[in-house]
PDB file of C-alpha atoms in Angstrom:
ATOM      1  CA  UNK A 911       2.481 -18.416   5.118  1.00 78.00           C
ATOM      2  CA  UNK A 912       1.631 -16.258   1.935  1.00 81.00           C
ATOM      3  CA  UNK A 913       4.854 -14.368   0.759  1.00 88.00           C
ATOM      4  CA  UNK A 914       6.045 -11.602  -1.479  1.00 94.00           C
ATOM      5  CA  UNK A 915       9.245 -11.024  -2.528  1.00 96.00           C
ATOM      6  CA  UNK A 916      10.482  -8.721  -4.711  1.00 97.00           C
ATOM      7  CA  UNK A 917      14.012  -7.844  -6.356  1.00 97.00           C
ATOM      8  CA  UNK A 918      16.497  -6.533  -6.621  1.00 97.00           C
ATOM      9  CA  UNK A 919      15.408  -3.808  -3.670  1.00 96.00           C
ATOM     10  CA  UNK A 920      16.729  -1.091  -5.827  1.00 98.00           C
ATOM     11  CA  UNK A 921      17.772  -0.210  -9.801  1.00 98.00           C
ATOM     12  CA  UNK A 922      19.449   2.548 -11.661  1.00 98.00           C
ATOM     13  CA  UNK A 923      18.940   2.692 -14.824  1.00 97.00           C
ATOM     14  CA  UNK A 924      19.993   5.463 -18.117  1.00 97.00           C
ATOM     15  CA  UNK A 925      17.293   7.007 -19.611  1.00 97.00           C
ATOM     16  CA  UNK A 926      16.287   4.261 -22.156  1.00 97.00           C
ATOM     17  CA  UNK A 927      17.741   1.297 -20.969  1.00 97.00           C
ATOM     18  CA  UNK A 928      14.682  -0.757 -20.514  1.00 98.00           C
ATOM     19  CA  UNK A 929      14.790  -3.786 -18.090  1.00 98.00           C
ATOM     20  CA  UNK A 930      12.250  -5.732 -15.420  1.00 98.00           C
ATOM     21  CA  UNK A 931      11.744  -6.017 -12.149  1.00 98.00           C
ATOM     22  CA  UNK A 932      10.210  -9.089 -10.309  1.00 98.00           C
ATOM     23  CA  UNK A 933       7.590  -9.823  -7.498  1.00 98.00           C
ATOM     24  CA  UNK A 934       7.647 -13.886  -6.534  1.00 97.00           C
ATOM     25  CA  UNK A 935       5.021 -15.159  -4.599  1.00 95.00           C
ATOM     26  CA  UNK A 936       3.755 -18.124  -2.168  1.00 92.00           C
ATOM     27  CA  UNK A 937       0.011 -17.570  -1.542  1.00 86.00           C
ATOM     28  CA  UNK A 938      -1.909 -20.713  -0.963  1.00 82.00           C
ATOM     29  CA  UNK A 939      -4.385 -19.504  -3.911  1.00 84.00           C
ATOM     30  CA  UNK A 940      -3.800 -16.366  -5.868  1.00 88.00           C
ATOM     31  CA  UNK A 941      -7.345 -14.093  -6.341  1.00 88.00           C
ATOM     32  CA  UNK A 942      -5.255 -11.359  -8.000  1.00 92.00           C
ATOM     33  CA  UNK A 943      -1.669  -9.770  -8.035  1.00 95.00           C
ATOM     34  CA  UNK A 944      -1.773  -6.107  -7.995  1.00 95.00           C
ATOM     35  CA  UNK A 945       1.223  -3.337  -8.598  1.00 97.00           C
ATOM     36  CA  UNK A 946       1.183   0.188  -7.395  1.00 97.00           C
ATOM     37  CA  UNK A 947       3.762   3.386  -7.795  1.00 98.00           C
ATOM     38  CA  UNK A 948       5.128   5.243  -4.763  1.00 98.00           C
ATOM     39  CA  UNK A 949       6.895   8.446  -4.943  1.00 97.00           C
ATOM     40  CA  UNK A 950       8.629   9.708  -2.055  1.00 94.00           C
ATOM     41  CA  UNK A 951       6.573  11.662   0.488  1.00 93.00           C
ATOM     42  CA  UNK A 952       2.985  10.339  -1.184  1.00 95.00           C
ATOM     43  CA  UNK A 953       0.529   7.343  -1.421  1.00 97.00           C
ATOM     44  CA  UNK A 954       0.827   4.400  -3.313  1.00 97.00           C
ATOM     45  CA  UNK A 955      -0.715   4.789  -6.638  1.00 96.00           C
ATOM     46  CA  UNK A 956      -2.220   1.852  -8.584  1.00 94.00           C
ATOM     47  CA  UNK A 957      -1.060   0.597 -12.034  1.00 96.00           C
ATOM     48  CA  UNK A 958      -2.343  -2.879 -12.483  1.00 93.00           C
ATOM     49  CA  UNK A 959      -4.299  -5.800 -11.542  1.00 94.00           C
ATOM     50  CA  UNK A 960      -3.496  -9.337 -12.542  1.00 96.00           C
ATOM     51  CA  UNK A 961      -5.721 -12.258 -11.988  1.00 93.00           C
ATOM     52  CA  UNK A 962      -4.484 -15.523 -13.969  1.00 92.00           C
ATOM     53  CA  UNK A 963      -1.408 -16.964 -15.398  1.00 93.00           C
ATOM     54  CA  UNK A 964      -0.289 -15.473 -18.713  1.00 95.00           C
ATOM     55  CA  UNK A 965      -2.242 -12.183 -18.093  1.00 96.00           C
ATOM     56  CA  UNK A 966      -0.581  -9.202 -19.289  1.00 97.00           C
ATOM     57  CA  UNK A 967      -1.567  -5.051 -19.098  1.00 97.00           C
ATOM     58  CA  UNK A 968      -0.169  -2.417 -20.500  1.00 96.00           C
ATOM     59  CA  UNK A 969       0.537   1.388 -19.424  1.00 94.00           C
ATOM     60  CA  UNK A 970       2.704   3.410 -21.370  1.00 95.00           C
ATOM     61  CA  UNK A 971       6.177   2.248 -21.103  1.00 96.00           C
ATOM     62  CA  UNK A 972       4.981  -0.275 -18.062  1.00 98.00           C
ATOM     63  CA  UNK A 973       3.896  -3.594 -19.300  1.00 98.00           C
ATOM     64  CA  UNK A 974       3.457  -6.522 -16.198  1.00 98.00           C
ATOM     65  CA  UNK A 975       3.086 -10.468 -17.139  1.00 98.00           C
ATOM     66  CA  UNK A 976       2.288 -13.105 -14.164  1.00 97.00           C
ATOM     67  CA  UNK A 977       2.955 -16.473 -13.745  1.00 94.00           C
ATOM     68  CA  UNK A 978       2.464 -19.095 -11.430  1.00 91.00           C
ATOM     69  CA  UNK A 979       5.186 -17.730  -9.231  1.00 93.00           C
ATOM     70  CA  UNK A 980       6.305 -14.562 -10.438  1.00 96.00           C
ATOM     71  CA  UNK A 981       5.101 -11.145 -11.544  1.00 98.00           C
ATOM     72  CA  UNK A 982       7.266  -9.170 -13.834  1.00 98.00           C
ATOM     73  CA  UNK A 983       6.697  -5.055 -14.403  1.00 98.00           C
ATOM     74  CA  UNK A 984       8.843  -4.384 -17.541  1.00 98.00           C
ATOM     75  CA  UNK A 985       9.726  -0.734 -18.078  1.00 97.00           C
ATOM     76  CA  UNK A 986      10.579   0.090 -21.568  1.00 98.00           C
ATOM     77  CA  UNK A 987      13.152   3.031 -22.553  1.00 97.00           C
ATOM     78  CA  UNK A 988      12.158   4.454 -19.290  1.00 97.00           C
ATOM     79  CA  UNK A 989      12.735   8.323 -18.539  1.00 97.00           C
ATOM     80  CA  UNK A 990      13.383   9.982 -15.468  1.00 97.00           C
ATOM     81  CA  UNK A 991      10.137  10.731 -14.269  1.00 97.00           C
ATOM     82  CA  UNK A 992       9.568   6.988 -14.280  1.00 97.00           C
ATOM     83  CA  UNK A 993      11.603   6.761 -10.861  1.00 98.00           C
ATOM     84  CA  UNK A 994       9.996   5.896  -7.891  1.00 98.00           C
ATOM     85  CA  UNK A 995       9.282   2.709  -5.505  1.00 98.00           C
ATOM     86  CA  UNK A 996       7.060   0.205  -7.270  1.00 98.00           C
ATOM     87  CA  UNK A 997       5.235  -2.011  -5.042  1.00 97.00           C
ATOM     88  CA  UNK A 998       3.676  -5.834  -5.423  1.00 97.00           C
ATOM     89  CA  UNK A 999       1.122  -6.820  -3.559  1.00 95.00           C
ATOM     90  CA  UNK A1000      -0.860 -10.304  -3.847  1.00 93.00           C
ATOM     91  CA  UNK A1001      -5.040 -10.964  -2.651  1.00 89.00           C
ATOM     92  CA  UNK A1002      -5.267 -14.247  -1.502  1.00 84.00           C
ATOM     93  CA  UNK A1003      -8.308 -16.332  -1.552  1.00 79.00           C
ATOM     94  CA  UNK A1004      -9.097 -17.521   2.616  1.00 72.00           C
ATOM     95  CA  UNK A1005     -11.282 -20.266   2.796  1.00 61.00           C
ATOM     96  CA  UNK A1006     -12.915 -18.940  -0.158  1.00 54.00           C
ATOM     97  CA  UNK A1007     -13.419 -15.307   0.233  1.00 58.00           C
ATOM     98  CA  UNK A1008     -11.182 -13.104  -0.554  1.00 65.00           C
ATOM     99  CA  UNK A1009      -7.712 -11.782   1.740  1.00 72.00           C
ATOM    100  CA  UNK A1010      -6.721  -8.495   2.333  1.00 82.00           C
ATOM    101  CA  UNK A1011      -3.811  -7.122   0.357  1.00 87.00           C
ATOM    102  CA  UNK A1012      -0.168  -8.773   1.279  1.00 90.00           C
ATOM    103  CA  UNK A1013       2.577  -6.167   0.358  1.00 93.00           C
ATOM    104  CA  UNK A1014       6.415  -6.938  -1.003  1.00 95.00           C
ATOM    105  CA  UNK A1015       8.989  -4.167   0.289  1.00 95.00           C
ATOM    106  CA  UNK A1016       9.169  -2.548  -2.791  1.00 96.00           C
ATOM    107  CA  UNK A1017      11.662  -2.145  -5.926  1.00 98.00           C
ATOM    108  CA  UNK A1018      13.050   1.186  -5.816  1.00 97.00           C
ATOM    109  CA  UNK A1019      14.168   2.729  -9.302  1.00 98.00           C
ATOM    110  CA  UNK A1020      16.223   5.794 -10.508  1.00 98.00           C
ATOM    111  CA  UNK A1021      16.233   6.116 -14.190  1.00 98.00           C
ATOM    112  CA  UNK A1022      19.248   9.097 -15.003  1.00 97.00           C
ATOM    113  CA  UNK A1023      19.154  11.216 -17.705  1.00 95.00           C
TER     114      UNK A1023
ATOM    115  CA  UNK B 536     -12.043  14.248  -7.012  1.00 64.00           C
ATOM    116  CA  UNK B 537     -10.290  15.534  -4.306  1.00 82.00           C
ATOM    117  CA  UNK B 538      -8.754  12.012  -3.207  1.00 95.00           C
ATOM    118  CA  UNK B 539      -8.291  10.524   0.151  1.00 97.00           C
ATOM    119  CA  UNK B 540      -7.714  13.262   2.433  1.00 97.00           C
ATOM    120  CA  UNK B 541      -5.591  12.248   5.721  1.00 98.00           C
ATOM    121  CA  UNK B 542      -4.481  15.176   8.771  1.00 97.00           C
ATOM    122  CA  UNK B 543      -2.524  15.510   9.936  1.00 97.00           C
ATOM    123  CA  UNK B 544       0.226  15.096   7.439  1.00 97.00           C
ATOM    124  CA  UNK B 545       2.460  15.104   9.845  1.00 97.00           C
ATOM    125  CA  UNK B 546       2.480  14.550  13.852  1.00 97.00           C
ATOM    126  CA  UNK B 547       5.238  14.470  16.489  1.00 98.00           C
ATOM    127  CA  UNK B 548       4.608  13.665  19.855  1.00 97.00           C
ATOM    128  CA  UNK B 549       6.095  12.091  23.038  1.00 97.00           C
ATOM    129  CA  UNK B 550       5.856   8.812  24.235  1.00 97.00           C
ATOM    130  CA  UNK B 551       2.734   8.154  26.222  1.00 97.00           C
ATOM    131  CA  UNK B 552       0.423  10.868  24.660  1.00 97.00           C
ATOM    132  CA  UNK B 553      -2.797  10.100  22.815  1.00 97.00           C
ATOM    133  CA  UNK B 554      -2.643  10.282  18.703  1.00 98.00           C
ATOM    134  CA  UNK B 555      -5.535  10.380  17.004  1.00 98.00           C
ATOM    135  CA  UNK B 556      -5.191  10.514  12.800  1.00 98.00           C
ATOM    136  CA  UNK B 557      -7.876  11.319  10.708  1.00 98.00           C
ATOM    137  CA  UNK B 558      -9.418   9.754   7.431  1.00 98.00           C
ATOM    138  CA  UNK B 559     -11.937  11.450   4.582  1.00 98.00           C
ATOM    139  CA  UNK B 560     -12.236   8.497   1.779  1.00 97.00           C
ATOM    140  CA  UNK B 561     -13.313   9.656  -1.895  1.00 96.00           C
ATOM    141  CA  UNK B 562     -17.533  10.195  -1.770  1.00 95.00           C
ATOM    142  CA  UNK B 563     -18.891   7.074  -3.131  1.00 94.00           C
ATOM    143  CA  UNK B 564     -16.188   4.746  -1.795  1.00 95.00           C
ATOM    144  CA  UNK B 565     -17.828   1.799   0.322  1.00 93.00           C
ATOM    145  CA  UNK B 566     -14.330   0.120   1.639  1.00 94.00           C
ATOM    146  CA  UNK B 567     -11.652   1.445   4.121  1.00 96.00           C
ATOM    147  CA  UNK B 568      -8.272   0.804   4.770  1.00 96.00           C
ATOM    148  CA  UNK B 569      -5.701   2.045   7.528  1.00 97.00           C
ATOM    149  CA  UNK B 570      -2.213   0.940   6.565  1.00 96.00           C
ATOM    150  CA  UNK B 571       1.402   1.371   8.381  1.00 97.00           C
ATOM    151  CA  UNK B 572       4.624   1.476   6.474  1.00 97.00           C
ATOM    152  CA  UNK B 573       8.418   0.993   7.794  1.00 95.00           C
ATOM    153  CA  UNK B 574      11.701   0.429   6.186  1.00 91.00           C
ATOM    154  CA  UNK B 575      11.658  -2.701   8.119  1.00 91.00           C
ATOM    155  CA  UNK B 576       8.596  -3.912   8.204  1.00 91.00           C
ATOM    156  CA  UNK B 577       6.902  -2.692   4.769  1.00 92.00           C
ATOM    157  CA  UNK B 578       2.904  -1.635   4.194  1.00 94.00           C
ATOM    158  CA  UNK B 579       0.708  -3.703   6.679  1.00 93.00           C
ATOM    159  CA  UNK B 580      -2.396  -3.343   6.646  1.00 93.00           C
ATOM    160  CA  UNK B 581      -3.546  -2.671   9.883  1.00 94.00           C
ATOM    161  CA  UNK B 582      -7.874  -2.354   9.447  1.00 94.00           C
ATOM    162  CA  UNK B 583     -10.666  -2.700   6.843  1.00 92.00           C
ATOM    163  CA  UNK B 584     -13.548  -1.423   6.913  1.00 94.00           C
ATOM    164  CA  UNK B 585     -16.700  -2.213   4.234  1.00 92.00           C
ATOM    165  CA  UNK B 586     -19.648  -0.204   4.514  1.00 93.00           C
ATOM    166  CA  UNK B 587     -18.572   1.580   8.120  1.00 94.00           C
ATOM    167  CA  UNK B 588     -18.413  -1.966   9.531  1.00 93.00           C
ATOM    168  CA  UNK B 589     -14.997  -3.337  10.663  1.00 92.00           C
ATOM    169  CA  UNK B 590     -14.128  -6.227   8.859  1.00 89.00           C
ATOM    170  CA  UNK B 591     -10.735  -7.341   9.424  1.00 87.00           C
ATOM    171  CA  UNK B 592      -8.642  -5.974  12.378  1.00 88.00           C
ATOM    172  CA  UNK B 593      -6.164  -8.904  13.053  1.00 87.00           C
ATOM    173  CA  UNK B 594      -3.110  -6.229  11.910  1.00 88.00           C
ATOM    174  CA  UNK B 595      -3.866  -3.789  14.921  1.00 92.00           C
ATOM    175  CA  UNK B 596      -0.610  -4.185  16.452  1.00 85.00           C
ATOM    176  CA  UNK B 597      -2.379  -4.275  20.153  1.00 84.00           C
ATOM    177  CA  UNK B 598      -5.027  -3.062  22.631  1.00 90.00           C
ATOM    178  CA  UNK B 599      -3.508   0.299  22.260  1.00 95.00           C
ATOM    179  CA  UNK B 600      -4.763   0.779  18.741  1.00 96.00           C
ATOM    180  CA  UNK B 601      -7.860   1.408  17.946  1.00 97.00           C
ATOM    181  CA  UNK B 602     -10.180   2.528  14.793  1.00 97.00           C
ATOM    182  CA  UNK B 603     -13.219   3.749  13.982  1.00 97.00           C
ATOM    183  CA  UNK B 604     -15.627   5.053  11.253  1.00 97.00           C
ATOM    184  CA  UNK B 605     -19.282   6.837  12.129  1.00 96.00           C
ATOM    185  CA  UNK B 606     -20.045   7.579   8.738  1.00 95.00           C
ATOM    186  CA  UNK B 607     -19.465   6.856   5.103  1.00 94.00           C
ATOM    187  CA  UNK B 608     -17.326   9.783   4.815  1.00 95.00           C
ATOM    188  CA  UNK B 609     -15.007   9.997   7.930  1.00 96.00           C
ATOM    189  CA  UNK B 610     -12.593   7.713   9.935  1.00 98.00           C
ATOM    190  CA  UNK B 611     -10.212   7.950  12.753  1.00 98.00           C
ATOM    191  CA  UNK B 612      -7.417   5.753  14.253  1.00 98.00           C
ATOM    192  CA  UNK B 613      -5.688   6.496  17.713  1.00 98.00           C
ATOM    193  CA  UNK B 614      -3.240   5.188  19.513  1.00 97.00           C
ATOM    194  CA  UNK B 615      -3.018   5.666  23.495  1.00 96.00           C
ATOM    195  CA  UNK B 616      -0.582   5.499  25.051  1.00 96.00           C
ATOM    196  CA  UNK B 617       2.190   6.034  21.733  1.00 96.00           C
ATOM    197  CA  UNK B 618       5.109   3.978  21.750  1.00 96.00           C
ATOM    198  CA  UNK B 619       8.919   5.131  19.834  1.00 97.00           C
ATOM    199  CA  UNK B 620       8.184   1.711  17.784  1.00 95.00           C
ATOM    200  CA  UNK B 621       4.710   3.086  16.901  1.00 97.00           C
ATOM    201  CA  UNK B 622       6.867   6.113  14.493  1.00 97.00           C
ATOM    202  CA  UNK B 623       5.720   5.026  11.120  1.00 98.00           C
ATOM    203  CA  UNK B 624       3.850   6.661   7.884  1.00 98.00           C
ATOM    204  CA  UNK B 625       0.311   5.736   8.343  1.00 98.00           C
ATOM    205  CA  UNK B 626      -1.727   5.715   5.114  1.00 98.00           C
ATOM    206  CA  UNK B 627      -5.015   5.611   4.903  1.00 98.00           C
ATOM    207  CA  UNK B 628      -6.859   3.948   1.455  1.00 97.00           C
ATOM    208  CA  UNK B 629     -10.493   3.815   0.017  1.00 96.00           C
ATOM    209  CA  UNK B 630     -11.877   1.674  -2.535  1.00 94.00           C
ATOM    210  CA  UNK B 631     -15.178   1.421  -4.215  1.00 92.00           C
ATOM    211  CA  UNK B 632     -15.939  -1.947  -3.086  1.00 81.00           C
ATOM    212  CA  UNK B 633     -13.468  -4.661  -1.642  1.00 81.00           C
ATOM    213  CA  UNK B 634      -9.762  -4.525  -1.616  1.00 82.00           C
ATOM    214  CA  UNK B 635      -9.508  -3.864  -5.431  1.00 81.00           C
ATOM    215  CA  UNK B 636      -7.905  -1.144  -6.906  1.00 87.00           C
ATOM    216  CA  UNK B 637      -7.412   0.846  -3.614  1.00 93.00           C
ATOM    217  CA  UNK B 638      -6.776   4.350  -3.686  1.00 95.00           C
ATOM    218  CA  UNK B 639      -4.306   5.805  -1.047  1.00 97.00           C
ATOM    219  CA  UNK B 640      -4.082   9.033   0.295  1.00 97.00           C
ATOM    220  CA  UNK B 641      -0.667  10.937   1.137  1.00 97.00           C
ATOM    221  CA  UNK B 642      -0.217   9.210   4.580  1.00 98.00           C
ATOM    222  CA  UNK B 643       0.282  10.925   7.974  1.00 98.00           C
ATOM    223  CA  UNK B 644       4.234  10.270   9.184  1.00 98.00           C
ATOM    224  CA  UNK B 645       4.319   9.559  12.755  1.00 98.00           C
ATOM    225  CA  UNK B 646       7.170  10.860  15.039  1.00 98.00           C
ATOM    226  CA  UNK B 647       7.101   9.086  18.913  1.00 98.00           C
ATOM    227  CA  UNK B 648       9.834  10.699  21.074  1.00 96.00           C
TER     228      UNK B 648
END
């Protein structure tokens, strides 16, 4: 059964203190591996798509890297407004065409000033 | 752009009533998405939608749900009779094409009584 997992399920950082968070995945072929930001009260909002190992994009202070397993989003000397819920989600391919959107439970982060 | 544009933002009703929520994707966007997100359970995506034809509805939760879109620029999903477990955010998402780089609008939070 395809799988996300991500960790830990919530992060509190200082304003500056960069670190990662991590989205592992079992998907019986990956199409692409895709990470969204959710503030309380609104939509997800999209940051990146991944499609092969070793693939990396870059935001501002966001940068995610995938694997074969794993997807990391590294925040670098993040600020406050950087807080919210950051979601994984993987697109798996089905018999050749492409799956719908399978989504982890989210990392929740709180950067303090 | 105005966005994805769900109503009502929020709804509260008892159990056994008829809900219908409401869906205007961004002009131009071919692909439709109704999603439902719990603390326990996640985002699941409940319906897709490509070019006002259903394409994948194997996360409605039952007979009770149902979806539909008439046109390119309107959708609707209802639920008769509403259940407590049926409280939820429900978001609704629009893409240009596929399930890439989907762009969510600010949900509709659910209340059952």
């Amino acid at each position: 059964e395809d799988q996300v997992t991500q960790s830990p399920e919530a992060l509190r950082l200082q304003e500056g203190e960069s670190s990662s968070l991590n989205c592992s995945y079992t998907v019986s072929g990956l199409r692409g591996l895709f990470w969204y930001r959710q503030d309380p009260g609104k939509g997800p909002e999209f940051l990146f798509t991944l499609y092969s190992a070793g693939e990396e994009k870059e935001k501002e202070r966001l940068k995610a890297t995938l694997t074969k397993k794993e997807s990391f989003l590294h925040i670098t000397a993040p600020k406050p407004e950087d807080s919210a819920t950051y979601l994984c989600a993987v697109q798996a391919l089905v018999g050749g065409s492409q799956g719908n959107l399978i989504f982890g439970k989210g990392t929740k982060l709180s950067v303090k000033p | 752009d105005a966005g994805v544009i769900q109503s009502p933002r929020h709804e509260v009703t008892e159990m056994g009533q008829e809900v219908t929520l409401r869906c205007k994707p961004i002009s131009g966007h071919n692909s439709l998405f109704w999603y439902r997100q719990t603390m326990m359970r996640g985002l699941e995506l409940l319906i897709y939608f490509n070019n006002n034809v259903p394409i994948d509805d194997s996360g409605m939760p039952e007979d009770r749900f149902s979806a539909k879109m008439p046109n390119a620029s309107f959708s609707t999903l209802k639920i008769q009779p509403s259940e407590p477990r049926d409280s939820a955010v429900y978001f609704c998402a629009s893409s240009p094409g596929g399930v890439d780089t989907q762009y969510f609008g600010p949900g509709t939070r659910l209340t059952v009584l």
